[in-house]
Structures are given as structure tokens and as C-alpha cells.
């Protein structure tokens, strides 16, 4: 592996695609492109292939189950407090409020409407 940022794709399992999309739009202000692949329905986070970073999707699939104990995805945001302030109103629950991580910025985490633990990261 030669990539500086080796992760290129992530998938977040969902049970109710409409509910999950509404949650992420409310909390992160994102947009989605919808796609079906076999038994999977995917809501791909809009991304720029030329920009650095990783792309991903919300995925409804019979073999995928939401979890609070699996891989933890961190979304990069301008200020961790902004999305965390919207989590409860959007139907999720707060796990960890804004916490400093030294010179690496700040993090916070929450449970989405589907039961996934997800996190946010910012430098302020």
C-alpha cells in the first residue's frame, strides 16, 4: 500500500434509508446521490474525486447491521460543536461532547438514528 491516506471508502449500515438520510442532512448538512447495487440501496455522500479524503455511503442491505462497537467513522467538520448541537433534535443521542485531543484538534461522538456510533473531528 502506497497511499498517504489509505482509507478510500466507508459504508454506514442503515435500517431506514429515509430516516438515516434525514438525520445526516440535519446534523452534517450533506447531500446524497442514491444508487442501487443488487440488494443494496446506497446513499452516497457527495464527494469530489480530485479532493483529498475518503468517500462513503449509507447502505441498506440485508447483510449489514448498525453497530456501536465496530469501526468508528469520523466526519471532518469546521467546528465539532455545530453538528453535536443538532444530534438530539435530529433523533440521535450524544455519546461524547467536544473533547480536545491536543495538537490534533477536537472530537465528539454520537449514535445516529440507526444505532451506529459515529464521530466528528475538527481543528477548532
CSV table of C-alpha atoms in Angstrom, one decimal:
chain,number,residue,atom,x,y,z
A,1,UNK,CA,0.0,0.0,0.0
A,2,UNK,CA,1.5,3.3,-1.0
A,3,UNK,CA,-1.3,5.8,-0.4
A,4,UNK,CA,-0.7,8.5,2.2
A,5,UNK,CA,-4.4,8.3,3.3
A,6,UNK,CA,-5.0,4.5,2.8
A,7,UNK,CA,-8.8,4.5,3.5
A,8,UNK,CA,-10.7,5.1,0.3
A,9,UNK,CA,-14.3,4.2,1.1
A,10,UNK,CA,-16.6,3.6,4.0
A,11,UNK,CA,-20.2,2.3,4.4
A,12,UNK,CA,-22.5,3.0,7.3
A,13,UNK,CA,-25.3,0.4,7.7
A,14,UNK,CA,-28.9,1.7,8.0
A,15,UNK,CA,-32.3,0.2,8.6
A,16,UNK,CA,-34.5,3.0,7.3
A,17,UNK,CA,-32.8,4.9,4.5
A,18,UNK,CA,-35.2,7.9,4.5
A,19,UNK,CA,-34.7,8.4,8.3
A,20,UNK,CA,-31.0,8.0,8.1
A,21,UNK,CA,-30.6,10.4,5.2
A,22,UNK,CA,-32.7,13.0,7.0
A,23,UNK,CA,-30.6,12.6,10.1
A,24,UNK,CA,-27.3,13.2,8.3
A,25,UNK,CA,-28.7,16.1,6.3
A,26,UNK,CA,-29.9,17.7,9.5
A,27,UNK,CA,-26.7,17.1,11.5
A,28,UNK,CA,-23.9,17.4,8.9
A,29,UNK,CA,-25.7,19.4,6.1
A,30,UNK,CA,-24.6,16.8,3.5
A,31,UNK,CA,-26.2,15.8,0.2
A,32,UNK,CA,-26.5,12.3,-1.3
A,33,UNK,CA,-26.6,10.5,-4.6
A,34,UNK,CA,-28.8,7.5,-4.5
A,35,UNK,CA,-27.8,4.2,-6.1
A,36,UNK,CA,-29.0,0.6,-6.1
A,37,UNK,CA,-26.5,-2.3,-6.3
A,38,UNK,CA,-28.1,-5.7,-6.2
A,39,UNK,CA,-29.9,-6.0,-2.9
A,40,UNK,CA,-28.2,-2.8,-1.6
A,41,UNK,CA,-29.7,0.7,-1.6
A,42,UNK,CA,-26.9,3.2,-1.2
A,43,UNK,CA,-27.0,6.9,-0.4
A,44,UNK,CA,-23.5,8.1,-1.4
A,45,UNK,CA,-22.2,11.2,0.3
A,46,UNK,CA,-21.4,13.7,-2.4
A,47,UNK,CA,-17.7,14.0,-2.9
A,48,UNK,CA,-15.0,15.4,-5.2
A,49,UNK,CA,-12.7,12.7,-6.6
A,50,UNK,CA,-9.9,15.3,-7.0
A,51,UNK,CA,-10.1,16.4,-3.4
A,52,UNK,CA,-8.1,14.6,-0.6
A,53,UNK,CA,-10.0,12.4,1.8
A,54,UNK,CA,-12.3,9.4,1.7
A,55,UNK,CA,-15.8,8.9,0.3
A,56,UNK,CA,-18.6,6.7,1.6
A,57,UNK,CA,-22.2,5.9,1.7
A,58,UNK,CA,-25.2,5.0,3.9
A,59,UNK,CA,-26.1,1.4,2.9
A,60,UNK,CA,-29.3,-0.5,3.5
A,61,UNK,CA,-28.6,-4.2,2.9
A,62,UNK,CA,-29.9,-7.4,4.4
A,63,UNK,CA,-26.4,-8.4,5.5
A,64,UNK,CA,-25.5,-5.1,7.1
A,65,UNK,CA,-26.4,-4.3,10.7
A,66,UNK,CA,-25.8,-1.0,12.6
A,67,UNK,CA,-23.4,-1.1,15.5
A,68,UNK,CA,-21.9,0.9,18.3
A,69,UNK,CA,-18.9,-1.4,18.6
A,70,UNK,CA,-17.5,-1.7,15.1
A,71,UNK,CA,-15.3,0.6,13.0
A,72,UNK,CA,-15.7,4.3,14.0
A,73,UNK,CA,-16.1,6.8,11.1
A,74,UNK,CA,-15.0,10.4,11.9
A,75,UNK,CA,-16.5,13.2,9.7
A,76,UNK,CA,-14.3,16.3,9.3
A,77,UNK,CA,-16.3,19.4,10.2
A,78,UNK,CA,-15.4,23.1,10.8
A,79,UNK,CA,-16.3,23.0,14.5
A,80,UNK,CA,-17.3,19.9,16.4
A,81,UNK,CA,-19.9,21.8,18.4
A,82,UNK,CA,-22.0,22.6,15.4
A,83,UNK,CA,-23.1,19.1,14.4
A,84,UNK,CA,-23.2,17.8,18.0
A,85,UNK,CA,-25.7,20.6,18.9
A,86,UNK,CA,-28.1,19.1,16.2
A,87,UNK,CA,-27.8,15.4,17.1
A,88,UNK,CA,-30.6,15.1,19.7
A,89,UNK,CA,-33.1,17.2,17.7
A,90,UNK,CA,-32.4,15.1,14.6
A,91,UNK,CA,-33.3,11.9,16.6
A,92,UNK,CA,-29.8,10.7,17.6
A,93,UNK,CA,-28.1,10.6,21.0
A,94,UNK,CA,-24.9,12.3,22.2
A,95,UNK,CA,-22.1,10.0,23.3
A,96,UNK,CA,-19.2,12.4,23.8
A,97,UNK,CA,-19.3,16.1,23.8
A,98,UNK,CA,-16.4,18.1,22.3
A,99,UNK,CA,-13.1,16.9,23.7
A,100,UNK,CA,-9.7,18.3,23.0
A,101,UNK,CA,-7.1,15.8,21.6
A,102,UNK,CA,-4.0,18.1,21.9
A,103,UNK,CA,-2.4,19.4,18.7
A,104,UNK,CA,-4.7,17.1,16.7
A,105,UNK,CA,-7.8,19.2,17.4
A,106,UNK,CA,-11.2,18.1,18.8
A,107,UNK,CA,-13.5,15.2,18.6
A,108,UNK,CA,-17.0,14.3,19.6
A,109,UNK,CA,-19.3,11.3,19.0
A,110,UNK,CA,-23.0,10.3,18.8
A,111,UNK,CA,-25.4,7.5,18.0
A,112,UNK,CA,-27.3,8.1,14.8
A,113,UNK,CA,-31.0,7.2,14.2
A,114,UNK,CA,-30.0,3.7,13.0
A,115,UNK,CA,-27.9,2.7,16.1
A,116,UNK,CA,-24.4,3.4,14.7
A,117,UNK,CA,-21.8,5.2,16.7
A,118,UNK,CA,-20.3,8.0,14.6
A,119,UNK,CA,-17.8,10.7,15.3
A,120,UNK,CA,-16.8,14.2,14.2
A,121,UNK,CA,-13.4,15.9,14.2
A,122,UNK,CA,-12.3,19.5,13.8
A,123,UNK,CA,-9.2,21.6,14.4
A,124,UNK,CA,-11.2,24.2,16.4
